[in-house]
Amino acid sequence: MPASPIRKLTPFADQAKRDGKKVYHLNIGQPDIETPAGMLDAIKNIDFKVWSYTPSEGTLAYRTKLTEYYNKLAYNINPDEILVTVGGSEAITIAMQACINEGDEIIIPEPFYANYNGFACMSNVVVKPILSVIENGFALPPISEFEKLINRKTKAIIICNPNNPTGYLYSKQELEALRELCLKYNLFLFSDEAYREFCYDGQAFISPMHLKGLDEHVVVLDTVSKRYSACGARLGCLITKNKDVIAAGLKFAQARLSPGMVEQIAATAAIDTPKSYFEKVNKEYTLRRDALVSRLNKMQGVFCPNPGGAFYVVAKLPIDNADKFCQWMLEEFDYNNSTVMMAPATGFYSTKDAGKNEVRLAYVLNKEELEAAMTCLEQALKVYPGRV
Amino acid sequence: MPASPIRKLTPFADQAKRDGKKVYHLNIGQPDIETPAGMLDAIKNIDFKVWSYTPSEGTLAYRTKLTEYYNKLAYNINPDEILVTVGGSEAITIAMQACINEGDEIIIPEPFYANYNGFACMSNVVVKPILSVIENGFALPPISEFEKLINRKTKAIIICNPNNPTGYLYSKQELEALRELCLKYNLFLFSDEAYREFCYDGQAFISPMHLKGLDEHVVVLDTVSKRYSACGARLGCLITKNKDVIAAGLKFAQARLSPGMVEQIAATAAIDTPKSYFEKVNKEYTLRRDALVSRLNKMQGVFCPNPGGAFYVVAKLPIDNADKFCQWMLEEFDYNNSTVMMAPATGFYSTKDAGKNEVRLAYVLNKEELEAAMTCLEQALKVYPGRV
């Protein structure tokens, strides 16, 4: 075998399959919600003869239609301020590559979306985590804690809002505090808004795009994956009013030539998805969240904050070790021949041993299945040998 | 504006549009050939309700169907030896990231596909070019030249076969020589086979997959873009019998979650494209190549080898500077209100000033248009102020 050592990268969560018993998959963010019919119809109605490249930045038709969507949210952007990407993943990678030099640092409140580590690793960007805590529902850590981490190498802060994995929805006050910080230290503010459409209890979604004086600092990272339950479309975008970032990002986009053509056609149609679709989806997720959070907090020794958005919760369990517990659930435990697959929260922390008694649950199953999964979890906690 | 310097990356060829006169676009590899009907029908016939992620390595259904295609070519592979990628671009990036450590080196015969530089830059891999020359049609440089470049940091060689930009088709002897070299120095051999289906004059395509004892060394990089004229599908794959490379590559694939779902459905159907489709396409390209090469060599001071594959030629012109000439063609020249857009070959060389009197022409237009474009080029060369 060639002598080349193979580079190491943090492994992704194991998507093990356990045959023989029913597994409630609360571990991944693949919703069961149907993709809007208009989006799927657009795929079925394609009428081109040559499946060709599109411009690297995305088609003008799609970027123009996207501004309709964003400007209804008062982002006040034009098509030149959008770079269409291959999934939200590429938006994150391109933002890092375009804005942060190798060896420079990005601050991320933890727990955070585990793949940020992978993208940072690929971009040779150093992740500096800053701890948010379950006791206050994973609110933004105090600004003074950010300031302790900031140094000459600090180039950006990334927030995911509403948050994956915690579901936390940042408040206007928290975003204003970040605004001050980014202006004071001249930092980029990356805003991962994959879950923007999923805000509950009548709470408004606030984007850094709504804040004054931050045009050159804000880079929005977005995707159609969750908004339209179209994870397999692999279509996202990066939005910024900073022309240098668009120009630098475009060079990385040009290197991979083009985002998908069929996806852009479908996503253009998706912008006309009726409001009723989102209302129905949000009602469904609210029901599920309420059921999940209520059941969790009724279990002895369990604490789960009630998050304002996304479709995840992080819960604290009376266990010794979340990795062990989740594995035990899959391999050793069953209740009526069923079990629950969850994501150990340790995977979302960069700090060693953080989140050892926490798990992330995605409420991507219907209420009946969630209730059954919670009954199963409740029984498991009663008999788990590592209960504390 | 944030203090962060924006990273620099080699810019892609300018895709300028020149209004007011007809431009024959011979500069890019976007074929005018129709995508197979069966592939487009598969898109129109999708019947899923949730556009979901697929496994990061690609669906088993698609990888299984792909083995049918490759095993007809005697690659003797199974689905586990395939990693489905987002375009051929990602296959190249993942191969570099999985096999070559940061700061280590890859040898590439030049002129080469310009984006190799971009992928290497993103992967912090150092490109060592090795000159192939127009006089022998851009045949493989002598092995002794490779050996001069090999040192402790050398980890891989990449060939593109048939070649972009030269159209050169490597012979069995050349591949055998590379085999010896890779075994002797324990190097990976990346084989970019995007143009595999485009071999002319009855010449057989030989892959490093056909060579003995090289299983752990060969990484094939492929795409559906050219094979099915489906550049906008953004679907490729990486093939290797080296299990460590598959395992490392999978981690990078997992970081971006999933290749496109609709594309995999379409590409699965594409495997059943009738042989007659490829025969027709190859007949068409042969006609075009013959017309193009013949016209070029009839022009005074022009030399163009007759390549065995792909749909490009590199021609030597009696000019001072290809960048200047191509720009002049667009901005200053017209013949009957038309002009020709070509890619200066300088963009395909890593060595400074190499290819200064060469251009790449893609024969992606029909024969009539190619003839008209050649008449236009002939006239241009007569009046170009920088003619030498």
PDB file of N, CA and C in Angstrom, chain A residues 1-7 30 33 35 40 44 46 49-53 86 97-102 115 119 123-124 155 186 188 216 226 230-232 234 244 248 255-258 261 263, chain B residues 1-7 30 33 35 44 46 48-53 86 97-102 115 119 123-124 155 186 188 216 226 230-232 234 244 248 255-258 261 263:
ATOM      1  N   MET A   1       0.848  -1.200   0.000  1.00  0.00           N
ATOM      2  CA  MET A   1       0.000   0.000   0.000  1.00  0.00           C
ATOM      3  C   MET A   1       0.880   1.245   0.000  1.00  0.00           C
ATOM      4  N   PRO A   2       0.447   2.303  -0.709  1.00  0.00           N
ATOM      5  CA  PRO A   2       1.235   3.538  -0.732  1.00  0.00           C
ATOM      6  C   PRO A   2       1.530   4.028   0.677  1.00  0.00           C
ATOM      7  N   ALA A   3       2.669   4.667   0.824  1.00  0.00           N
ATOM      8  CA  ALA A   3       3.152   5.072   2.141  1.00  0.00           C
ATOM      9  C   ALA A   3       2.332   6.208   2.726  1.00  0.00           C
ATOM     10  N   SER A   4       1.590   6.923   1.877  1.00  0.00           N
ATOM     11  CA  SER A   4       0.881   8.111   2.335  1.00  0.00           C
ATOM     12  C   SER A   4       0.011   7.811   3.531  1.00  0.00           C
ATOM     13  N   PRO A   5       0.230   8.507   4.625  1.00  0.00           N
ATOM     14  CA  PRO A   5      -0.729   8.373   5.714  1.00  0.00           C
ATOM     15  C   PRO A   5      -2.054   8.976   5.262  1.00  0.00           C
ATOM     16  N   ILE A   6      -3.153   8.363   5.639  1.00  0.00           N
ATOM     17  CA  ILE A   6      -4.475   8.852   5.280  1.00  0.00           C
ATOM     18  C   ILE A   6      -4.877   9.892   6.332  1.00  0.00           C
ATOM     19  N   ARG A   7      -5.326  11.043   5.880  1.00  0.00           N
ATOM     20  CA  ARG A   7      -5.733  12.086   6.814  1.00  0.00           C
ATOM     21  C   ARG A   7      -6.885  11.627   7.698  1.00  0.00           C
ATOM     22  N   GLN A  30     -33.553  14.213   9.619  1.00  0.00           N
ATOM     23  CA  GLN A  30     -34.275  13.934   8.370  1.00  0.00           C
ATOM     24  C   GLN A  30     -35.760  13.935   8.683  1.00  0.00           C
ATOM     25  N   ILE A  33     -41.741  15.024   7.162  1.00  0.00           N
ATOM     26  CA  ILE A  33     -42.682  15.958   6.533  1.00  0.00           C
ATOM     27  C   ILE A  33     -42.554  15.871   5.012  1.00  0.00           C
ATOM     28  N   THR A  35     -42.291  16.993   1.202  1.00  0.00           N
ATOM     29  CA  THR A  35     -41.794  18.113   0.416  1.00  0.00           C
ATOM     30  C   THR A  35     -42.999  18.796  -0.255  1.00  0.00           C
ATOM     31  N   LEU A  40     -42.012  19.332  -5.983  1.00  0.00           N
ATOM     32  CA  LEU A  40     -41.865  18.030  -6.647  1.00  0.00           C
ATOM     33  C   LEU A  40     -42.443  18.081  -8.071  1.00  0.00           C
ATOM     34  N   LYS A  44     -40.965  17.071 -11.931  1.00  0.00           N
ATOM     35  CA  LYS A  44     -41.648  16.214 -12.907  1.00  0.00           C
ATOM     36  C   LYS A  44     -41.892  16.946 -14.227  1.00  0.00           C
ATOM     37  N   ILE A  46     -39.850  19.166 -15.771  1.00  0.00           N
ATOM     38  CA  ILE A  46     -38.678  19.709 -16.472  1.00  0.00           C
ATOM     39  C   ILE A  46     -38.859  19.525 -17.977  1.00  0.00           C
ATOM     40  N   LYS A  49     -33.544  19.670 -22.709  1.00  0.00           N
ATOM     41  CA  LYS A  49     -32.999  18.521 -23.441  1.00  0.00           C
ATOM     42  C   LYS A  49     -31.556  18.230 -23.025  1.00  0.00           C
ATOM     43  N   VAL A  50     -30.865  19.284 -22.582  1.00  0.00           N
ATOM     44  CA  VAL A  50     -29.469  19.133 -22.163  1.00  0.00           C
ATOM     45  C   VAL A  50     -29.373  19.543 -20.687  1.00  0.00           C
ATOM     46  N   TRP A  51     -28.978  18.595 -19.867  1.00  0.00           N
ATOM     47  CA  TRP A  51     -28.843  18.833 -18.421  1.00  0.00           C
ATOM     48  C   TRP A  51     -27.497  19.536 -18.197  1.00  0.00           C
ATOM     49  N   SER A  52     -27.510  20.851 -18.320  1.00  0.00           N
ATOM     50  CA  SER A  52     -26.246  21.580 -18.421  1.00  0.00           C
ATOM     51  C   SER A  52     -25.815  22.219 -17.105  1.00  0.00           C
ATOM     52  N   TYR A  53     -24.556  22.642 -17.083  1.00  0.00           N
ATOM     53  CA  TYR A  53     -24.071  23.475 -15.990  1.00  0.00           C
ATOM     54  C   TYR A  53     -24.971  24.700 -15.862  1.00  0.00           C
ATOM     55  N   VAL A  86     -23.995  24.118  -2.973  1.00  0.00           N
ATOM     56  CA  VAL A  86     -24.390  22.714  -2.968  1.00  0.00           C
ATOM     57  C   VAL A  86     -24.691  22.333  -1.507  1.00  0.00           C
ATOM     58  N   GLN A  97     -13.795  29.397   4.091  1.00  0.00           N
ATOM     59  CA  GLN A  97     -12.647  29.524   3.186  1.00  0.00           C
ATOM     60  C   GLN A  97     -12.496  30.953   2.679  1.00  0.00           C
ATOM     61  N   ALA A  98     -13.609  31.637   2.484  1.00  0.00           N
ATOM     62  CA  ALA A  98     -13.549  32.983   1.905  1.00  0.00           C
ATOM     63  C   ALA A  98     -13.204  34.040   2.953  1.00  0.00           C
ATOM     64  N   CYS A  99     -13.514  33.772   4.193  1.00  0.00           N
ATOM     65  CA  CYS A  99     -13.392  34.820   5.225  1.00  0.00           C
ATOM     66  C   CYS A  99     -12.299  34.579   6.255  1.00  0.00           C
ATOM     67  N   ILE A 100     -11.834  33.359   6.392  1.00  0.00           N
ATOM     68  CA  ILE A 100     -10.919  33.055   7.495  1.00  0.00           C
ATOM     69  C   ILE A 100      -9.650  32.426   6.944  1.00  0.00           C
ATOM     70  N   ASN A 101      -8.530  33.043   7.230  1.00  0.00           N
ATOM     71  CA  ASN A 101      -7.277  32.478   6.756  1.00  0.00           C
ATOM     72  C   ASN A 101      -6.920  31.217   7.525  1.00  0.00           C
ATOM     73  N   GLU A 102      -6.085  30.393   6.905  1.00  0.00           N
ATOM     74  CA  GLU A 102      -5.652  29.163   7.554  1.00  0.00           C
ATOM     75  C   GLU A 102      -4.988  29.465   8.891  1.00  0.00           C
ATOM     76  N   ASN A 115     -20.855  18.997  12.348  1.00  0.00           N
ATOM     77  CA  ASN A 115     -20.119  19.126  11.102  1.00  0.00           C
ATOM     78  C   ASN A 115     -19.347  20.443  10.974  1.00  0.00           C
ATOM     79  N   PHE A 119     -16.014  20.963   8.665  1.00  0.00           N
ATOM     80  CA  PHE A 119     -15.782  22.036   7.690  1.00  0.00           C
ATOM     81  C   PHE A 119     -14.567  22.876   8.103  1.00  0.00           C
ATOM     82  N   SER A 123     -10.990  23.358   6.174  1.00  0.00           N
ATOM     83  CA  SER A 123     -10.579  24.713   5.813  1.00  0.00           C
ATOM     84  C   SER A 123      -9.389  25.189   6.646  1.00  0.00           C
ATOM     85  N   ASN A 124      -8.863  24.302   7.496  1.00  0.00           N
ATOM     86  CA  ASN A 124      -7.752  24.671   8.383  1.00  0.00           C
ATOM     87  C   ASN A 124      -8.073  25.891   9.238  1.00  0.00           C
ATOM     88  N   LYS A 155     -11.436  35.670  13.800  1.00  0.00           N
ATOM     89  CA  LYS A 155     -11.951  36.317  12.587  1.00  0.00           C
ATOM     90  C   LYS A 155     -13.470  36.278  12.479  1.00  0.00           C
ATOM     91  N   ASN A 186     -14.255  43.890  15.015  1.00  0.00           N
ATOM     92  CA  ASN A 186     -14.156  43.716  13.568  1.00  0.00           C
ATOM     93  C   ASN A 186     -14.203  42.240  13.147  1.00  0.00           C
ATOM     94  N   PHE A 188     -16.411  38.804  11.490  1.00  0.00           N
ATOM     95  CA  PHE A 188     -17.547  38.327  10.708  1.00  0.00           C
ATOM     96  C   PHE A 188     -18.553  37.656  11.643  1.00  0.00           C
ATOM     97  N   GLU A 216     -21.279  44.662   6.349  1.00  0.00           N
ATOM     98  CA  GLU A 216     -20.001  44.099   5.896  1.00  0.00           C
ATOM     99  C   GLU A 216     -19.599  42.877   6.716  1.00  0.00           C
ATOM    100  N   LYS A 226     -34.299  21.895   5.226  1.00  0.00           N
ATOM    101  CA  LYS A 226     -35.301  21.784   6.288  1.00  0.00           C
ATOM    102  C   LYS A 226     -36.546  22.582   5.926  1.00  0.00           C
ATOM    103  N   ALA A 230     -36.447  19.042   2.054  1.00  0.00           N
ATOM    104  CA  ALA A 230     -35.811  18.642   0.799  1.00  0.00           C
ATOM    105  C   ALA A 230     -34.314  18.456   1.025  1.00  0.00           C
ATOM    106  N   CYS A 231     -33.980  17.660   2.040  1.00  0.00           N
ATOM    107  CA  CYS A 231     -32.570  17.436   2.403  1.00  0.00           C
ATOM    108  C   CYS A 231     -31.770  16.843   1.244  1.00  0.00           C
ATOM    109  N   GLY A 232     -32.459  16.037   0.420  1.00  0.00           N
ATOM    110  CA  GLY A 232     -31.766  15.375  -0.680  1.00  0.00           C
ATOM    111  C   GLY A 232     -31.550  16.259  -1.892  1.00  0.00           C
ATOM    112  N   ARG A 234     -29.746  19.033  -1.813  1.00  0.00           N
ATOM    113  CA  ARG A 234     -28.383  19.569  -1.722  1.00  0.00           C
ATOM    114  C   ARG A 234     -28.299  20.948  -2.373  1.00  0.00           C
ATOM    115  N   ASP A 244     -16.581  41.778  -1.135  1.00  0.00           N
ATOM    116  CA  ASP A 244     -15.332  41.010  -1.162  1.00  0.00           C
ATOM    117  C   ASP A 244     -15.576  39.543  -0.837  1.00  0.00           C
ATOM    118  N   ALA A 248     -14.760  36.492  -3.291  1.00  0.00           N
ATOM    119  CA  ALA A 248     -13.871  35.395  -2.885  1.00  0.00           C
ATOM    120  C   ALA A 248     -14.642  34.076  -2.889  1.00  0.00           C
ATOM    121  N   ALA A 255     -14.609  26.779  -8.667  1.00  0.00           N
ATOM    122  CA  ALA A 255     -13.774  25.579  -8.669  1.00  0.00           C
ATOM    123  C   ALA A 255     -14.618  24.315  -8.775  1.00  0.00           C
ATOM    124  N   ARG A 256     -15.834  24.327  -8.233  1.00  0.00           N
ATOM    125  CA  ARG A 256     -16.694  23.138  -8.352  1.00  0.00           C
ATOM    126  C   ARG A 256     -17.739  23.319  -9.453  1.00  0.00           C
ATOM    127  N   LEU A 257     -17.538  24.369 -10.241  1.00  0.00           N
ATOM    128  CA  LEU A 257     -18.277  24.628 -11.467  1.00  0.00           C
ATOM    129  C   LEU A 257     -19.706  25.123 -11.261  1.00  0.00           C
ATOM    130  N   SER A 258     -20.577  24.306 -10.682  1.00  0.00           N
ATOM    131  CA  SER A 258     -22.005  24.614 -10.758  1.00  0.00           C
ATOM    132  C   SER A 258     -22.777  23.918  -9.648  1.00  0.00           C
ATOM    133  N   MET A 261     -28.747  21.771 -11.440  1.00  0.00           N
ATOM    134  CA  MET A 261     -29.696  22.516 -12.273  1.00  0.00           C
ATOM    135  C   MET A 261     -31.146  22.179 -11.917  1.00  0.00           C
ATOM    136  N   GLU A 263     -32.332  21.027  -9.183  1.00  0.00           N
ATOM    137  CA  GLU A 263     -32.617  21.543  -7.846  1.00  0.00           C
ATOM    138  C   GLU A 263     -32.986  23.017  -7.894  1.00  0.00           C
TER     139      GLU A 263
ATOM    140  N   MET B   1     -15.041  47.409   7.456  1.00  0.00           N
ATOM    141  CA  MET B   1     -15.026  46.016   7.002  1.00  0.00           C
ATOM    142  C   MET B   1     -14.128  45.185   7.924  1.00  0.00           C
ATOM    143  N   PRO B   2     -14.519  43.927   8.200  1.00  0.00           N
ATOM    144  CA  PRO B   2     -13.682  43.085   9.066  1.00  0.00           C
ATOM    145  C   PRO B   2     -12.252  43.028   8.569  1.00  0.00           C
ATOM    146  N   ALA B   3     -11.355  42.890   9.514  1.00  0.00           N
ATOM    147  CA  ALA B   3      -9.930  42.955   9.199  1.00  0.00           C
ATOM    148  C   ALA B   3      -9.446  41.739   8.424  1.00  0.00           C
ATOM    149  N   SER B   4     -10.207  40.650   8.486  1.00  0.00           N
ATOM    150  CA  SER B   4      -9.751  39.403   7.892  1.00  0.00           C
ATOM    151  C   SER B   4      -9.360  39.579   6.444  1.00  0.00           C
ATOM    152  N   PRO B   5      -8.140  39.233   6.107  1.00  0.00           N
ATOM    153  CA  PRO B   5      -7.818  39.218   4.677  1.00  0.00           C
ATOM    154  C   PRO B   5      -8.606  38.085   4.030  1.00  0.00           C
ATOM    155  N   ILE B   6      -9.095  38.340   2.840  1.00  0.00           N
ATOM    156  CA  ILE B   6      -9.845  37.335   2.101  1.00  0.00           C
ATOM    157  C   ILE B   6      -8.841  36.447   1.377  1.00  0.00           C
ATOM    158  N   ARG B   7      -8.995  35.152   1.524  1.00  0.00           N
ATOM    159  CA  ARG B   7      -8.072  34.232   0.861  1.00  0.00           C
ATOM    160  C   ARG B   7      -8.107  34.387  -0.645  1.00  0.00           C
ATOM    161  N   GLN B  30     -19.080  22.493 -22.142  1.00  0.00           N
ATOM    162  CA  GLN B  30     -20.524  22.228 -22.029  1.00  0.00           C
ATOM    163  C   GLN B  30     -21.017  21.736 -23.378  1.00  0.00           C
ATOM    164  N   ILE B  33     -24.783  18.220 -26.935  1.00  0.00           N
ATOM    165  CA  ILE B  33     -25.394  16.895 -27.131  1.00  0.00           C
ATOM    166  C   ILE B  33     -26.556  16.720 -26.139  1.00  0.00           C
ATOM    167  N   THR B  35     -28.967  15.035 -23.474  1.00  0.00           N
ATOM    168  CA  THR B  35     -28.908  14.042 -22.402  1.00  0.00           C
ATOM    169  C   THR B  35     -29.785  12.851 -22.815  1.00  0.00           C
ATOM    170  N   LYS B  44     -38.509  12.896 -14.634  1.00  0.00           N
ATOM    171  CA  LYS B  44     -39.936  13.226 -14.748  1.00  0.00           C
ATOM    172  C   LYS B  44     -40.817  12.220 -14.012  1.00  0.00           C
ATOM    173  N   ILE B  46     -40.182  10.665 -11.071  1.00  0.00           N
ATOM    174  CA  ILE B  46     -39.939  10.479  -9.623  1.00  0.00           C
ATOM    175  C   ILE B  46     -41.271  10.296  -8.911  1.00  0.00           C
ATOM    176  N   PHE B  48     -41.370   9.906  -5.191  1.00  0.00           N
ATOM    177  CA  PHE B  48     -41.231  10.013  -3.732  1.00  0.00           C
ATOM    178  C   PHE B  48     -41.999  11.233  -3.225  1.00  0.00           C
ATOM    179  N   LYS B  49     -42.267  11.226  -1.925  1.00  0.00           N
ATOM    180  CA  LYS B  49     -42.998  12.327  -1.287  1.00  0.00           C
ATOM    181  C   LYS B  49     -42.054  13.211  -0.464  1.00  0.00           C
ATOM    182  N   VAL B  50     -40.969  12.600   0.013  1.00  0.00           N
ATOM    183  CA  VAL B  50     -39.990  13.343   0.823  1.00  0.00           C
ATOM    184  C   VAL B  50     -38.646  13.288   0.110  1.00  0.00           C
ATOM    185  N   TRP B  51     -38.162  14.467  -0.262  1.00  0.00           N
ATOM    186  CA  TRP B  51     -36.873  14.565  -0.967  1.00  0.00           C
ATOM    187  C   TRP B  51     -35.771  14.473   0.098  1.00  0.00           C
ATOM    188  N   SER B  52     -35.381  13.264   0.412  1.00  0.00           N
ATOM    189  CA  SER B  52     -34.556  13.050   1.603  1.00  0.00           C
ATOM    190  C   SER B  52     -33.069  12.876   1.278  1.00  0.00           C
ATOM    191  N   TYR B  53     -32.263  12.959   2.342  1.00  0.00           N
ATOM    192  CA  TYR B  53     -30.854  12.598   2.228  1.00  0.00           C
ATOM    193  C   TYR B  53     -30.746  11.179   1.696  1.00  0.00           C
ATOM    194  N   VAL B  86     -20.412  14.558  -5.309  1.00  0.00           N
ATOM    195  CA  VAL B  86     -21.127  15.694  -5.889  1.00  0.00           C
ATOM    196  C   VAL B  86     -20.287  16.213  -7.065  1.00  0.00           C
ATOM    197  N   GLN B  97      -7.839  14.943  -0.507  1.00  0.00           N
ATOM    198  CA  GLN B  97      -7.915  15.066   0.946  1.00  0.00           C
ATOM    199  C   GLN B  97      -7.705  13.734   1.643  1.00  0.00           C
ATOM    200  N   ALA B  98      -8.170  12.664   1.014  1.00  0.00           N
ATOM    201  CA  ALA B  98      -8.089  11.353   1.655  1.00  0.00           C
ATOM    202  C   ALA B  98      -6.703  10.719   1.513  1.00  0.00           C
ATOM    203  N   CYS B  99      -5.975  11.105   0.481  1.00  0.00           N
ATOM    204  CA  CYS B  99      -4.730  10.395   0.172  1.00  0.00           C
ATOM    205  C   CYS B  99      -3.456  11.218   0.366  1.00  0.00           C
ATOM    206  N   ILE B 100      -3.594  12.527   0.409  1.00  0.00           N
ATOM    207  CA  ILE B 100      -2.383  13.354   0.418  1.00  0.00           C
ATOM    208  C   ILE B 100      -2.419  14.287   1.614  1.00  0.00           C
ATOM    209  N   ASN B 101      -1.416  14.208   2.446  1.00  0.00           N
ATOM    210  CA  ASN B 101      -1.375  15.102   3.602  1.00  0.00           C
ATOM    211  C   ASN B 101      -1.067  16.522   3.177  1.00  0.00           C
ATOM    212  N   GLU B 102      -1.439  17.447   4.039  1.00  0.00           N
ATOM    213  CA  GLU B 102      -1.187  18.861   3.758  1.00  0.00           C
ATOM    214  C   GLU B 102       0.309  19.100   3.540  1.00  0.00           C
ATOM    215  N   ASN B 115      -8.837  23.408 -12.922  1.00  0.00           N
ATOM    216  CA  ASN B 115      -9.396  23.311 -11.569  1.00  0.00           C
ATOM    217  C   ASN B 115      -8.622  22.373 -10.647  1.00  0.00           C
ATOM    218  N   PHE B 119      -8.540  22.679  -6.579  1.00  0.00           N
ATOM    219  CA  PHE B 119      -8.786  21.601  -5.623  1.00  0.00           C
ATOM    220  C   PHE B 119      -7.544  21.375  -4.754  1.00  0.00           C
ATOM    221  N   SER B 123      -7.077  21.886  -0.725  1.00  0.00           N
ATOM    222  CA  SER B 123      -6.650  20.736   0.075  1.00  0.00           C
ATOM    223  C   SER B 123      -5.231  20.905   0.604  1.00  0.00           C
ATOM    224  N   ASN B 124      -4.636  22.066   0.345  1.00  0.00           N
ATOM    225  CA  ASN B 124      -3.254  22.326   0.761  1.00  0.00           C
ATOM    226  C   ASN B 124      -2.292  21.271   0.243  1.00  0.00           C
ATOM    227  N   LYS B 155       3.242  12.043  -3.231  1.00  0.00           N
ATOM    228  CA  LYS B 155       2.298  11.023  -2.792  1.00  0.00           C
ATOM    229  C   LYS B 155       1.433  10.474  -3.928  1.00  0.00           C
ATOM    230  N   ASN B 186       5.856   3.800  -4.576  1.00  0.00           N
ATOM    231  CA  ASN B 186       4.713   3.698  -3.666  1.00  0.00           C
ATOM    232  C   ASN B 186       3.815   4.937  -3.739  1.00  0.00           C
ATOM    233  N   PHE B 188       0.154   6.889  -5.150  1.00  0.00           N
ATOM    234  CA  PHE B 188      -1.203   6.746  -5.669  1.00  0.00           C
ATOM    235  C   PHE B 188      -1.227   7.170  -7.138  1.00  0.00           C
ATOM    236  N   GLU B 216      -4.119  -1.239  -4.790  1.00  0.00           N
ATOM    237  CA  GLU B 216      -4.039  -0.338  -3.630  1.00  0.00           C
ATOM    238  C   GLU B 216      -3.651   1.079  -4.035  1.00  0.00           C
ATOM    239  N   LYS B 226     -20.015  14.348 -18.665  1.00  0.00           N
ATOM    240  CA  LYS B 226     -19.726  14.289 -20.093  1.00  0.00           C
ATOM    241  C   LYS B 226     -20.329  13.037 -20.701  1.00  0.00           C
ATOM    242  N   ALA B 230     -24.614  15.525 -19.015  1.00  0.00           N
ATOM    243  CA  ALA B 230     -25.420  15.876 -17.846  1.00  0.00           C
ATOM    244  C   ALA B 230     -24.559  16.647 -16.845  1.00  0.00           C
ATOM    245  N   CYS B 231     -23.910  17.698 -17.340  1.00  0.00           N
ATOM    246  CA  CYS B 231     -22.996  18.491 -16.500  1.00  0.00           C
ATOM    247  C   CYS B 231     -23.717  19.099 -15.302  1.00  0.00           C
ATOM    248  N   GLY B 232     -25.011  19.412 -15.496  1.00  0.00           N
ATOM    249  CA  GLY B 232     -25.763  20.056 -14.426  1.00  0.00           C
ATOM    250  C   GLY B 232     -26.269  19.090 -13.377  1.00  0.00           C
ATOM    251  N   ARG B 234     -24.291  17.264 -11.461  1.00  0.00           N
ATOM    252  CA  ARG B 234     -23.341  17.297 -10.348  1.00  0.00           C
ATOM    253  C   ARG B 234     -23.287  15.950  -9.651  1.00  0.00           C
ATOM    254  N   ASP B 244      -8.697   1.656   2.778  1.00  0.00           N
ATOM    255  CA  ASP B 244      -8.377   2.808   3.633  1.00  0.00           C
ATOM    256  C   ASP B 244      -8.800   4.109   2.960  1.00  0.00           C
ATOM    257  N   ALA B 248     -11.443   6.706   4.475  1.00  0.00           N
ATOM    258  CA  ALA B 248     -11.090   8.114   4.721  1.00  0.00           C
ATOM    259  C   ALA B 248     -11.965   9.026   3.872  1.00  0.00           C
ATOM    260  N   ALA B 255     -19.178  14.548   5.932  1.00  0.00           N
ATOM    261  CA  ALA B 255     -19.203  15.949   6.360  1.00  0.00           C
ATOM    262  C   ALA B 255     -20.179  16.763   5.511  1.00  0.00           C
ATOM    263  N   ARG B 256     -20.349  16.395   4.245  1.00  0.00           N
ATOM    264  CA  ARG B 256     -21.312  17.131   3.412  1.00  0.00           C
ATOM    265  C   ARG B 256     -22.627  16.361   3.279  1.00  0.00           C
ATOM    266  N   LEU B 257     -22.763  15.344   4.105  1.00  0.00           N
ATOM    267  CA  LEU B 257     -23.988  14.590   4.290  1.00  0.00           C
ATOM    268  C   LEU B 257     -24.367  13.644   3.160  1.00  0.00           C
ATOM    269  N   SER B 258     -24.637  14.180   1.967  1.00  0.00           N
ATOM    270  CA  SER B 258     -25.303  13.347   0.962  1.00  0.00           C
ATOM    271  C   SER B 258     -25.080  13.898  -0.428  1.00  0.00           C
ATOM    272  N   MET B 261     -30.272  13.277  -4.451  1.00  0.00           N
ATOM    273  CA  MET B 261     -31.121  12.091  -4.547  1.00  0.00           C
ATOM    274  C   MET B 261     -31.692  11.926  -5.963  1.00  0.00           C
ATOM    275  N   GLU B 263     -30.575  13.057  -8.729  1.00  0.00           N
ATOM    276  CA  GLU B 263     -29.478  12.738  -9.652  1.00  0.00           C
ATOM    277  C   GLU B 263     -29.154  11.248  -9.642  1.00  0.00           C
TER     278      GLU B 263
END
